[in-house]
PDB file of C-alpha atoms in Angstrom:
ATOM      1  CA  MET Y 294       0.099  -0.046   0.241  1.00 96.00           C
ATOM      2  CA  ARG Y 295       0.945   3.640  -0.942  1.00 97.00           C
ATOM      3  CA  VAL Y 296      -0.056   6.841  -0.403  1.00 98.00           C
ATOM      4  CA  PHE Y 297      -0.386   9.008  -3.376  1.00 98.00           C
ATOM      5  CA  ILE Y 298      -1.166  12.917  -2.944  1.00 97.00           C
ATOM      6  CA  ASP Y 299      -2.831  15.467  -5.477  1.00 94.00           C
ATOM      7  CA  ALA Y 300      -0.425  17.789  -3.618  1.00 93.00           C
ATOM      8  CA  ASP Y 301      -0.954  21.181  -5.518  1.00 85.00           C
ATOM      9  CA  ALA Y 302      -2.378  23.199  -3.208  1.00 83.00           C
ATOM     10  CA  CYS Y 303      -3.181  20.435  -0.540  1.00 92.00           C
ATOM     11  CA  PRO Y 304      -3.758  21.849   2.953  1.00 94.00           C
ATOM     12  CA  VAL Y 305      -3.000  18.069   4.469  1.00 97.00           C
ATOM     13  CA  VAL Y 306       0.509  16.878   3.148  1.00 96.00           C
ATOM     14  CA  SER Y 307       2.136  17.061   6.473  1.00 96.00           C
ATOM     15  CA  ILE Y 308      -0.442  15.151   8.303  1.00 97.00           C
ATOM     16  CA  VAL Y 309      -0.524  12.535   5.732  1.00 98.00           C
ATOM     17  CA  GLU Y 310       3.005  12.403   6.039  1.00 98.00           C
ATOM     18  CA  ASN Y 311       3.175  12.091   9.980  1.00 97.00           C
ATOM     19  CA  ILE Y 312       0.273   9.419   9.762  1.00 98.00           C
ATOM     20  CA  SER Y 313       1.986   7.648   7.349  1.00 98.00           C
ATOM     21  CA  LYS Y 314       5.289   7.564   8.951  1.00 97.00           C
ATOM     22  CA  LYS Y 315       3.551   6.306  12.092  1.00 97.00           C
ATOM     23  CA  TYR Y 316       2.205   3.177  10.149  1.00 97.00           C
ATOM     24  CA  ASN Y 317       5.286   2.828   7.857  1.00 97.00           C
ATOM     25  CA  ILE Y 318       3.474   3.793   4.702  1.00 97.00           C
ATOM     26  CA  PRO Y 319       5.086   5.374   1.715  1.00 98.00           C
ATOM     27  CA  VAL Y 320       3.777   8.413   0.419  1.00 98.00           C
ATOM     28  CA  THR Y 321       4.139  10.096  -3.076  1.00 98.00           C
ATOM     29  CA  LEU Y 322       3.648  13.728  -3.697  1.00 97.00           C
ATOM     30  CA  LEU Y 323       2.526  14.641  -6.989  1.00 96.00           C
ATOM     31  CA  CYS Y 324       2.695  18.525  -8.227  1.00 94.00           C
ATOM     32  CA  ASP Y 325       2.889  20.383 -11.239  1.00 92.00           C
ATOM     33  CA  THR Y 326       6.051  22.680 -12.316  1.00 92.00           C
ATOM     34  CA  ASN Y 327       3.888  25.398 -10.820  1.00 88.00           C
ATOM     35  CA  HIS Y 328       3.884  23.930  -7.427  1.00 86.00           C
ATOM     36  CA  VAL Y 329       7.024  22.232  -6.848  1.00 82.00           C
ATOM     37  CA  LEU Y 330       7.348  20.814  -3.414  1.00 91.00           C
ATOM     38  CA  THR Y 331      10.392  19.046  -0.988  1.00 92.00           C
ATOM     39  CA  SER Y 332       9.610  16.778   1.432  1.00 95.00           C
ATOM     40  CA  GLU Y 333      11.755  14.887   3.910  1.00 95.00           C
ATOM     41  CA  TYR Y 334       9.663  12.013   4.135  1.00 97.00           C
ATOM     42  CA  SER Y 335       7.780  11.571   0.695  1.00 97.00           C
ATOM     43  CA  GLU Y 336       8.650  10.971  -2.864  1.00 97.00           C
ATOM     44  CA  VAL Y 337       8.092  14.003  -4.604  1.00 96.00           C
ATOM     45  CA  ILE Y 338       6.986  13.560  -8.591  1.00 96.00           C
ATOM     46  CA  VAL Y 339       6.868  16.807 -10.359  1.00 95.00           C
ATOM     47  CA  VAL Y 340       5.216  16.551 -13.760  1.00 94.00           C
ATOM     48  CA  GLY Y 341       4.605  19.561 -16.751  1.00 89.00           C
ATOM     49  CA  ALA Y 342       2.268  22.029 -16.212  1.00 81.00           C
ATOM     50  CA  GLY Y 343      -0.464  20.799 -18.708  1.00 80.00           C
ATOM     51  CA  ALA Y 344      -4.072  20.390 -17.791  1.00 79.00           C
ATOM     52  CA  ASP Y 345      -4.649  17.660 -15.668  1.00 89.00           C
ATOM     53  CA  ALA Y 346      -1.133  16.366 -16.077  1.00 92.00           C
ATOM     54  CA  VAL Y 347      -0.900  15.675 -12.410  1.00 93.00           C
ATOM     55  CA  ASP Y 348      -4.481  14.095 -12.366  1.00 93.00           C
ATOM     56  CA  TYR Y 349      -3.502  11.545 -15.079  1.00 93.00           C
ATOM     57  CA  LYS Y 350       0.318  10.708 -13.949  1.00 96.00           C
ATOM     58  CA  LEU Y 351      -1.132   9.698 -10.307  1.00 96.00           C
ATOM     59  CA  ILE Y 352      -3.793   7.722 -11.523  1.00 96.00           C
ATOM     60  CA  SER Y 353      -1.373   5.666 -14.210  1.00 96.00           C
ATOM     61  CA  ILE Y 354       0.744   4.859 -10.782  1.00 97.00           C
ATOM     62  CA  CYS Y 355      -1.890   3.977  -8.071  1.00 97.00           C
ATOM     63  CA  HIS Y 356      -3.013   0.863  -7.934  1.00 97.00           C
ATOM     64  CA  ARG Y 357      -5.533  -1.388  -5.944  1.00 97.00           C
ATOM     65  CA  GLY Y 358      -5.349  -0.771  -2.203  1.00 97.00           C
ATOM     66  CA  ASP Y 359      -3.631   2.285  -2.332  1.00 97.00           C
ATOM     67  CA  ILE Y 360      -5.027   5.710  -0.836  1.00 98.00           C
ATOM     68  CA  VAL Y 361      -5.269   8.603  -2.799  1.00 97.00           C
ATOM     69  CA  VAL Y 362      -5.471  12.113  -1.242  1.00 97.00           C
ATOM     70  CA  SER Y 363      -7.376  14.548  -3.734  1.00 95.00           C
ATOM     71  CA  GLN Y 364     -10.187  17.082  -3.669  1.00 90.00           C
ATOM     72  CA  ASP Y 365     -10.396  16.302  -7.546  1.00 89.00           C
ATOM     73  CA  TYR Y 366     -13.944  14.215  -7.994  1.00 88.00           C
ATOM     74  CA  GLY Y 367     -12.823  13.114 -11.246  1.00 89.00           C
ATOM     75  CA  VAL Y 368      -9.573  11.708  -9.934  1.00 93.00           C
ATOM     76  CA  ALA Y 369     -11.288  10.066  -7.084  1.00 93.00           C
ATOM     77  CA  ALA Y 370     -13.774   8.472  -9.284  1.00 93.00           C
ATOM     78  CA  MET Y 371     -10.577   6.961 -11.653  1.00 93.00           C
ATOM     79  CA  ALA Y 372      -8.597   5.785  -8.311  1.00 96.00           C
ATOM     80  CA  LEU Y 373     -11.859   3.958  -7.009  1.00 95.00           C
ATOM     81  CA  GLY Y 374     -12.228   2.118 -10.623  1.00 95.00           C
ATOM     82  CA  LYS Y 375      -8.682   1.288  -9.889  1.00 96.00           C
ATOM     83  CA  GLY Y 376      -9.798  -0.387  -6.868  1.00 96.00           C
ATOM     84  CA  ALA Y 377      -7.884   2.122  -4.589  1.00 97.00           C
ATOM     85  CA  PHE Y 378      -9.333   4.198  -1.684  1.00 97.00           C
ATOM     86  CA  ALA Y 379      -9.847   7.816  -2.165  1.00 96.00           C
ATOM     87  CA  ILE Y 380     -10.144  10.580   0.306  1.00 97.00           C
ATOM     88  CA  HIS Y 381     -10.915  14.576   0.090  1.00 94.00           C
ATOM     89  CA  GLN Y 382      -8.880  16.913   2.340  1.00 94.00           C
ATOM     90  CA  SER Y 383     -11.841  17.477   4.312  1.00 93.00           C
ATOM     91  CA  GLY Y 384     -11.856  13.890   5.527  1.00 95.00           C
ATOM     92  CA  LYS Y 385     -14.950  12.679   3.374  1.00 93.00           C
ATOM     93  CA  TRP Y 386     -14.365   9.385   1.736  1.00 94.00           C
ATOM     94  CA  TYR Y 387     -15.039   8.566  -1.771  1.00 92.00           C
ATOM     95  CA  THR Y 388     -16.782   5.640  -2.425  1.00 91.00           C
ATOM     96  CA  ASN Y 389     -18.370   3.665  -4.977  1.00 86.00           C
ATOM     97  CA  ASP Y 390     -21.819   4.699  -3.477  1.00 88.00           C
ATOM     98  CA  ASN Y 391     -21.144   8.442  -3.378  1.00 81.00           C
ATOM     99  CA  ILE Y 392     -19.173   9.149  -6.159  1.00 79.00           C
ATOM    100  CA  ASP Y 393     -21.881   9.390  -9.204  1.00 70.00           C
ATOM    101  CA  GLN Y 394     -23.631  11.882  -7.298  1.00 80.00           C
ATOM    102  CA  MET Y 395     -20.830  13.885  -6.476  1.00 73.00           C
ATOM    103  CA  LEU Y 396     -20.071  13.884  -9.949  1.00 69.00           C
ATOM    104  CA  MET Y 397     -23.474  14.683 -11.049  1.00 76.00           C
ATOM    105  CA  GLU Y 398     -23.234  17.543  -8.777  1.00 77.00           C
ATOM    106  CA  ARG Y 399     -20.204  19.281  -9.806  1.00 65.00           C
ATOM    107  CA  HIS Y 400     -21.515  18.935 -13.880  1.00 61.00           C
ATOM    108  CA  LEU Y 401     -24.616  20.701 -12.481  1.00 68.00           C
ATOM    109  CA  ASN Y 402     -23.139  23.321 -10.826  1.00 70.00           C
ATOM    110  CA  LYS Y 403     -20.942  24.141 -13.490  1.00 73.00           C
ATOM    111  CA  LYS Y 404     -23.534  24.156 -16.006  1.00 71.00           C
ATOM    112  CA  ALA Y 405     -25.460  26.837 -13.773  1.00 72.00           C
ATOM    113  CA  ARG Y 406     -22.399  29.168 -13.353  1.00 70.00           C
ATOM    114  CA  ARG Y 407     -22.035  29.016 -17.322  1.00 72.00           C
ATOM    115  CA  SER Y 408     -25.688  29.931 -17.755  1.00 74.00           C
ATOM    116  CA  SER Y 409     -25.271  32.672 -15.298  1.00 70.00           C
ATOM    117  CA  HIS Y 410     -22.332  34.289 -16.802  1.00 66.00           C
ATOM    118  CA  LYS Y 411     -21.205  34.655 -13.164  1.00 62.00           C
ATOM    119  CA  ASN Y 412     -17.385  33.058 -13.119  1.00 61.00           C
ATOM    120  CA  HIS Y 413     -16.143  34.609  -9.939  1.00 61.00           C
ATOM    121  CA  ILE Y 414     -16.579  32.052  -7.074  1.00 63.00           C
ATOM    122  CA  LYS Y 415     -15.810  32.491  -3.428  1.00 66.00           C
ATOM    123  CA  GLY Y 416     -12.858  30.384  -2.312  1.00 64.00           C
ATOM    124  CA  PRO Y 417     -12.869  27.801   0.449  1.00 67.00           C
ATOM    125  CA  LYS Y 418     -13.265  29.206   3.822  1.00 76.00           C
ATOM    126  CA  LYS Y 419     -10.052  29.365   5.814  1.00 86.00           C
ATOM    127  CA  ARG Y 420      -9.293  25.921   7.197  1.00 89.00           C
ATOM    128  CA  THR Y 421      -9.409  25.513  11.205  1.00 91.00           C
ATOM    129  CA  GLU Y 422      -8.028  23.100  13.588  1.00 94.00           C
ATOM    130  CA  GLU Y 423     -11.355  21.016  13.531  1.00 94.00           C
ATOM    131  CA  ASP Y 424     -10.947  21.006   9.927  1.00 93.00           C
ATOM    132  CA  ASP Y 425      -7.241  19.202  10.612  1.00 96.00           C
ATOM    133  CA  GLU Y 426      -8.826  17.114  13.388  1.00 97.00           C
ATOM    134  CA  ARG Y 427     -11.457  15.803  11.278  1.00 96.00           C
ATOM    135  CA  PHE Y 428      -8.921  15.095   8.434  1.00 97.00           C
ATOM    136  CA  THR Y 429      -6.826  13.297  10.847  1.00 97.00           C
ATOM    137  CA  GLN Y 430      -9.410  10.720  12.446  1.00 98.00           C
ATOM    138  CA  SER Y 431     -10.878   9.672   8.763  1.00 97.00           C
ATOM    139  CA  PHE Y 432      -7.161   9.461   7.116  1.00 98.00           C
ATOM    140  CA  GLU Y 433      -6.196   7.135   9.999  1.00 97.00           C
ATOM    141  CA  LYS Y 434      -9.660   5.349  10.260  1.00 97.00           C
ATOM    142  CA  MET Y 435      -9.100   4.471   6.089  1.00 97.00           C
ATOM    143  CA  ILE Y 436      -5.607   3.243   6.753  1.00 97.00           C
ATOM    144  CA  LYS Y 437      -6.678   0.940   9.214  1.00 96.00           C
ATOM    145  CA  MET Y 438      -9.128  -0.123   6.984  1.00 94.00           C
ATOM    146  CA  ALA Y 439      -7.217  -0.361   3.858  1.00 95.00           C
ATOM    147  CA  GLN Y 440      -4.659  -2.380   5.954  1.00 94.00           C
ATOM    148  CA  GLU Y 441      -7.416  -4.908   6.702  1.00 92.00           C
ATOM    149  CA  ALA Y 442      -8.573  -5.104   3.463  1.00 89.00           C
ATOM    150  CA  GLU Y 443      -5.163  -6.454   2.240  1.00 84.00           C
ATOM    151  CA  MET Y 444      -4.803  -9.309   4.842  1.00 80.00           C
TER     152      MET Y 444
END
């Protein structure tokens, strides 16, 4: 089992690394040339800055039983299709039971934005300690479940 992080602007990298280190699980950070990262623990893969380049690279190297951390529903859907586990930076798990609805909502929201000619979207709310704690608990629970599934 490995953990792959869609690391461009991901606020939970250090949390994932700390928990993964505790369980001795290797982590790979994927970023594009606009967001070059360094890490003392994780392998870092830098890909070209093309649209979705990080997403496609991540999906090409993840396997059944791996854990993918991404805020991108499309990446999560492809990871689930490969038999990997997927989690959002909020701590919400992507599952085969909820991914179709999430993709549909994303599609409808994008369609609504296009038709209203409002392209300005408010950014995400400022991340809180409670957000980090929620993610920590959820991620650790996912690791334990993934380890049980390996047995």
